[in-house]
Amino acid sequence: MRQSLEETKAISDIAKLFYSFLPGNPHPYADYSISFRGIALELGLGKFWQKGSKLPAITNLLENTLDFKRGMFCPLIIESVKRGIKYRANKGEEITREEIEKLNQLLLKVKFKIPELWDKTFLNSFPSIRSEKGEE
């Protein structure tokens, strides 16, 4: 099933959002699974990972998973978020609540709603840009 224009735009925006979540390929001495390529291989989506620039590779992985292995799209998103949480925390650049909320809105545009990502306790566990600015 080919994507609509809205889905294509949403996938592009998800790829941009995910860009800072994980490396495309791991450092040679790092844990291989802490990368988009590692996740793709573990989930049986390795053929959708392309060599080269990171953003096009993430976009290709998301697009092809959505088109050809739609049932693996949510597991791919969940694993990317899980590992991104750890990776970014180790770098001192935690994922924010706003990033997860934006991801949730983008996922709706590709006809998915992942309950774990909407869980209030989960969302409240992230730092918020709004609260840092004194907003509510």
PDB file of C-alpha atoms in Angstrom:
ATOM      1  CA  MET A   1       0.000   0.000   0.000  1.00  0.00           C
ATOM      2  CA  ARG A   2       1.458   3.304  -1.058  1.00  0.00           C
ATOM      3  CA  GLN A   3       1.368   6.332   1.198  1.00  0.00           C
ATOM      4  CA  SER A   4      -0.864   9.334   0.788  1.00  0.00           C
ATOM      5  CA  LEU A   5       0.732  12.775   0.553  1.00  0.00           C
ATOM      6  CA  GLU A   6      -0.168  13.419   4.197  1.00  0.00           C
ATOM      7  CA  GLU A   7       1.530  10.166   5.241  1.00  0.00           C
ATOM      8  CA  THR A   8       4.622  11.002   3.180  1.00  0.00           C
ATOM      9  CA  LYS A   9       4.873  14.391   4.915  1.00  0.00           C
ATOM     10  CA  ALA A  10       4.339  12.803   8.340  1.00  0.00           C
ATOM     11  CA  ILE A  11       7.053  10.192   7.700  1.00  0.00           C
ATOM     12  CA  SER A  12       9.448  12.935   6.650  1.00  0.00           C
ATOM     13  CA  ASP A  13       8.666  14.848   9.857  1.00  0.00           C
ATOM     14  CA  ILE A  14       9.055  11.715  12.026  1.00  0.00           C
ATOM     15  CA  ALA A  15      12.461  11.080  10.436  1.00  0.00           C
ATOM     16  CA  LYS A  16      13.535  14.654  11.245  1.00  0.00           C
ATOM     17  CA  LEU A  17      12.287  14.264  14.822  1.00  0.00           C
ATOM     18  CA  PHE A  18      14.086  10.914  15.215  1.00  0.00           C
ATOM     19  CA  TYR A  19      17.350  12.275  13.803  1.00  0.00           C
ATOM     20  CA  SER A  20      18.674  13.224  17.245  1.00  0.00           C
ATOM     21  CA  PHE A  21      17.283  10.138  19.019  1.00  0.00           C
ATOM     22  CA  LEU A  22      20.027   7.712  17.945  1.00  0.00           C
ATOM     23  CA  PRO A  23      23.024   7.404  15.658  1.00  0.00           C
ATOM     24  CA  GLY A  24      22.358   5.929  12.230  1.00  0.00           C
ATOM     25  CA  ASN A  25      25.211   3.470  12.626  1.00  0.00           C
ATOM     26  CA  PRO A  26      26.927   2.753  15.939  1.00  0.00           C
ATOM     27  CA  HIS A  27      30.451   3.792  16.782  1.00  0.00           C
ATOM     28  CA  PRO A  28      32.728   0.785  16.108  1.00  0.00           C
ATOM     29  CA  TYR A  29      33.210   0.166  19.859  1.00  0.00           C
ATOM     30  CA  ALA A  30      29.645   0.979  20.939  1.00  0.00           C
ATOM     31  CA  ASP A  31      26.676  -1.303  21.497  1.00  0.00           C
ATOM     32  CA  TYR A  32      25.451  -2.130  18.000  1.00  0.00           C
ATOM     33  CA  SER A  33      21.805  -2.136  19.089  1.00  0.00           C
ATOM     34  CA  ILE A  34      21.949   1.550  20.020  1.00  0.00           C
ATOM     35  CA  SER A  35      21.479   2.711  16.425  1.00  0.00           C
ATOM     36  CA  PHE A  36      18.753   2.820  13.818  1.00  0.00           C
ATOM     37  CA  ARG A  37      20.615   0.224  11.779  1.00  0.00           C
ATOM     38  CA  GLY A  38      20.837  -2.085  14.798  1.00  0.00           C
ATOM     39  CA  ILE A  39      17.100  -1.757  15.460  1.00  0.00           C
ATOM     40  CA  ALA A  40      16.308  -2.419  11.794  1.00  0.00           C
ATOM     41  CA  LEU A  41      18.419  -5.572  11.799  1.00  0.00           C
ATOM     42  CA  GLU A  42      16.949  -6.861  15.077  1.00  0.00           C
ATOM     43  CA  LEU A  43      13.373  -6.343  13.850  1.00  0.00           C
ATOM     44  CA  GLY A  44      13.997  -8.026  10.503  1.00  0.00           C
ATOM     45  CA  LEU A  45      13.901  -4.716   8.637  1.00  0.00           C
ATOM     46  CA  GLY A  46      17.571  -4.629   7.676  1.00  0.00           C
ATOM     47  CA  LYS A  47      16.837  -4.583   3.961  1.00  0.00           C
ATOM     48  CA  PHE A  48      15.125  -1.221   4.463  1.00  0.00           C
ATOM     49  CA  TRP A  49      18.232   0.399   5.976  1.00  0.00           C
ATOM     50  CA  GLN A  50      20.315   2.124   3.323  1.00  0.00           C
ATOM     51  CA  LYS A  51      23.918   3.203   3.592  1.00  0.00           C
ATOM     52  CA  GLY A  52      24.746   6.858   3.281  1.00  0.00           C
ATOM     53  CA  SER A  53      23.352   9.959   4.907  1.00  0.00           C
ATOM     54  CA  LYS A  54      21.437   9.457   8.123  1.00  0.00           C
ATOM     55  CA  LEU A  55      18.233  11.431   7.424  1.00  0.00           C
ATOM     56  CA  PRO A  56      17.486   9.735   4.074  1.00  0.00           C
ATOM     57  CA  ALA A  57      18.301   6.363   5.672  1.00  0.00           C
ATOM     58  CA  ILE A  58      15.834   6.944   8.548  1.00  0.00           C
ATOM     59  CA  THR A  59      13.203   8.177   6.094  1.00  0.00           C
ATOM     60  CA  ASN A  60      13.713   5.126   3.865  1.00  0.00           C
ATOM     61  CA  LEU A  61      13.456   2.776   6.863  1.00  0.00           C
ATOM     62  CA  LEU A  62      10.193   4.373   8.019  1.00  0.00           C
ATOM     63  CA  GLU A  63       8.658   4.574   4.519  1.00  0.00           C
ATOM     64  CA  ASN A  64       9.471   1.022   3.528  1.00  0.00           C
ATOM     65  CA  THR A  65       8.371  -0.394   6.860  1.00  0.00           C
ATOM     66  CA  LEU A  66       5.057   1.444   6.522  1.00  0.00           C
ATOM     67  CA  ASP A  67       4.593   0.292   2.912  1.00  0.00           C
ATOM     68  CA  PHE A  68       5.811  -3.293   3.057  1.00  0.00           C
ATOM     69  CA  LYS A  69       5.789  -4.421   6.705  1.00  0.00           C
ATOM     70  CA  ARG A  70       3.090  -2.242   8.229  1.00  0.00           C
ATOM     71  CA  GLY A  71       2.731  -4.599  11.203  1.00  0.00           C
ATOM     72  CA  MET A  72       6.315  -3.804  12.192  1.00  0.00           C
ATOM     73  CA  PHE A  73       5.878  -0.027  12.087  1.00  0.00           C
ATOM     74  CA  CYS A  74       4.792   0.362  15.730  1.00  0.00           C
ATOM     75  CA  PRO A  75       7.533  -1.958  17.066  1.00  0.00           C
ATOM     76  CA  LEU A  76      10.060   0.103  15.075  1.00  0.00           C
ATOM     77  CA  ILE A  77       8.735   3.344  16.597  1.00  0.00           C
ATOM     78  CA  ILE A  78       8.646   1.912  20.134  1.00  0.00           C
ATOM     79  CA  GLU A  79      12.198   0.530  19.939  1.00  0.00           C
ATOM     80  CA  SER A  80      13.471   3.813  18.501  1.00  0.00           C
ATOM     81  CA  VAL A  81      11.902   5.730  21.392  1.00  0.00           C
ATOM     82  CA  LYS A  82      13.113   3.243  24.057  1.00  0.00           C
ATOM     83  CA  ARG A  83      16.678   3.272  22.865  1.00  0.00           C
ATOM     84  CA  GLY A  84      16.586   6.983  22.132  1.00  0.00           C
ATOM     85  CA  ILE A  85      15.592   7.656  25.751  1.00  0.00           C
ATOM     86  CA  LYS A  86      18.712   5.849  26.995  1.00  0.00           C
ATOM     87  CA  TYR A  87      21.034   7.252  24.344  1.00  0.00           C
ATOM     88  CA  ARG A  88      19.986  10.865  24.809  1.00  0.00           C
ATOM     89  CA  ALA A  89      20.000  10.588  28.627  1.00  0.00           C
ATOM     90  CA  ASN A  90      23.590   9.310  28.478  1.00  0.00           C
ATOM     91  CA  LYS A  91      24.490  12.353  26.380  1.00  0.00           C
ATOM     92  CA  GLY A  92      22.794  14.710  28.871  1.00  0.00           C
ATOM     93  CA  GLU A  93      20.202  15.729  26.256  1.00  0.00           C
ATOM     94  CA  GLU A  94      17.001  14.088  27.427  1.00  0.00           C
ATOM     95  CA  ILE A  95      14.074  13.648  25.094  1.00  0.00           C
ATOM     96  CA  THR A  96      11.373  16.155  26.001  1.00  0.00           C
ATOM     97  CA  ARG A  97       7.683  15.704  26.550  1.00  0.00           C
ATOM     98  CA  GLU A  98       7.071  17.988  23.580  1.00  0.00           C
ATOM     99  CA  GLU A  99       9.062  15.687  21.306  1.00  0.00           C
ATOM    100  CA  ILE A 100       6.943  12.688  22.328  1.00  0.00           C
ATOM    101  CA  GLU A 101       3.742  14.721  21.950  1.00  0.00           C
ATOM    102  CA  LYS A 102       4.845  15.801  18.460  1.00  0.00           C
ATOM    103  CA  LEU A 103       5.618  12.182  17.586  1.00  0.00           C
ATOM    104  CA  ASN A 104       2.137  11.180  18.751  1.00  0.00           C
ATOM    105  CA  GLN A 105       0.529  13.795  16.506  1.00  0.00           C
ATOM    106  CA  LEU A 106       2.614  12.699  13.518  1.00  0.00           C
ATOM    107  CA  LEU A 107       1.768   9.034  14.115  1.00  0.00           C
ATOM    108  CA  LEU A 108      -1.937   9.885  13.945  1.00  0.00           C
ATOM    109  CA  LYS A 109      -1.327  11.136  10.397  1.00  0.00           C
ATOM    110  CA  VAL A 110      -0.102   7.675   9.390  1.00  0.00           C
ATOM    111  CA  LYS A 111      -3.110   6.087  11.136  1.00  0.00           C
ATOM    112  CA  PHE A 112      -1.351   4.834  14.273  1.00  0.00           C
ATOM    113  CA  LYS A 113      -1.858   5.580  17.952  1.00  0.00           C
ATOM    114  CA  ILE A 114       0.545   3.751  20.244  1.00  0.00           C
ATOM    115  CA  PRO A 115      -1.030   3.617  23.736  1.00  0.00           C
ATOM    116  CA  GLU A 116       2.307   3.462  25.585  1.00  0.00           C
ATOM    117  CA  LEU A 117       3.339   6.779  24.049  1.00  0.00           C
ATOM    118  CA  TRP A 118       0.108   8.469  25.190  1.00  0.00           C
ATOM    119  CA  ASP A 119       0.291   7.187  28.780  1.00  0.00           C
ATOM    120  CA  LYS A 120       0.168  10.185  31.156  1.00  0.00           C
ATOM    121  CA  THR A 121       2.673   8.678  33.602  1.00  0.00           C
ATOM    122  CA  PHE A 122       5.079   8.076  30.712  1.00  0.00           C
ATOM    123  CA  LEU A 123       4.602  11.603  29.327  1.00  0.00           C
ATOM    124  CA  ASN A 124       5.009  13.160  32.780  1.00  0.00           C
ATOM    125  CA  SER A 125       8.369  11.404  33.178  1.00  0.00           C
ATOM    126  CA  PHE A 126       9.961  13.665  30.542  1.00  0.00           C
ATOM    127  CA  PRO A 127      11.289  17.153  31.077  1.00  0.00           C
ATOM    128  CA  SER A 128       9.107  19.788  29.497  1.00  0.00           C
ATOM    129  CA  ILE A 129      10.307  22.834  27.627  1.00  0.00           C
ATOM    130  CA  ARG A 130       7.133  24.624  28.761  1.00  0.00           C
ATOM    131  CA  SER A 131       7.876  24.066  32.460  1.00  0.00           C
ATOM    132  CA  GLU A 132      11.468  25.243  31.991  1.00  0.00           C
ATOM    133  CA  LYS A 133      10.101  28.501  30.571  1.00  0.00           C
ATOM    134  CA  GLY A 134       7.671  28.852  33.475  1.00  0.00           C
ATOM    135  CA  GLU A 135       4.617  28.008  31.370  1.00  0.00           C
ATOM    136  CA  GLU A 136       1.969  25.412  32.107  1.00  0.00           C
TER     137      GLU A 136
END
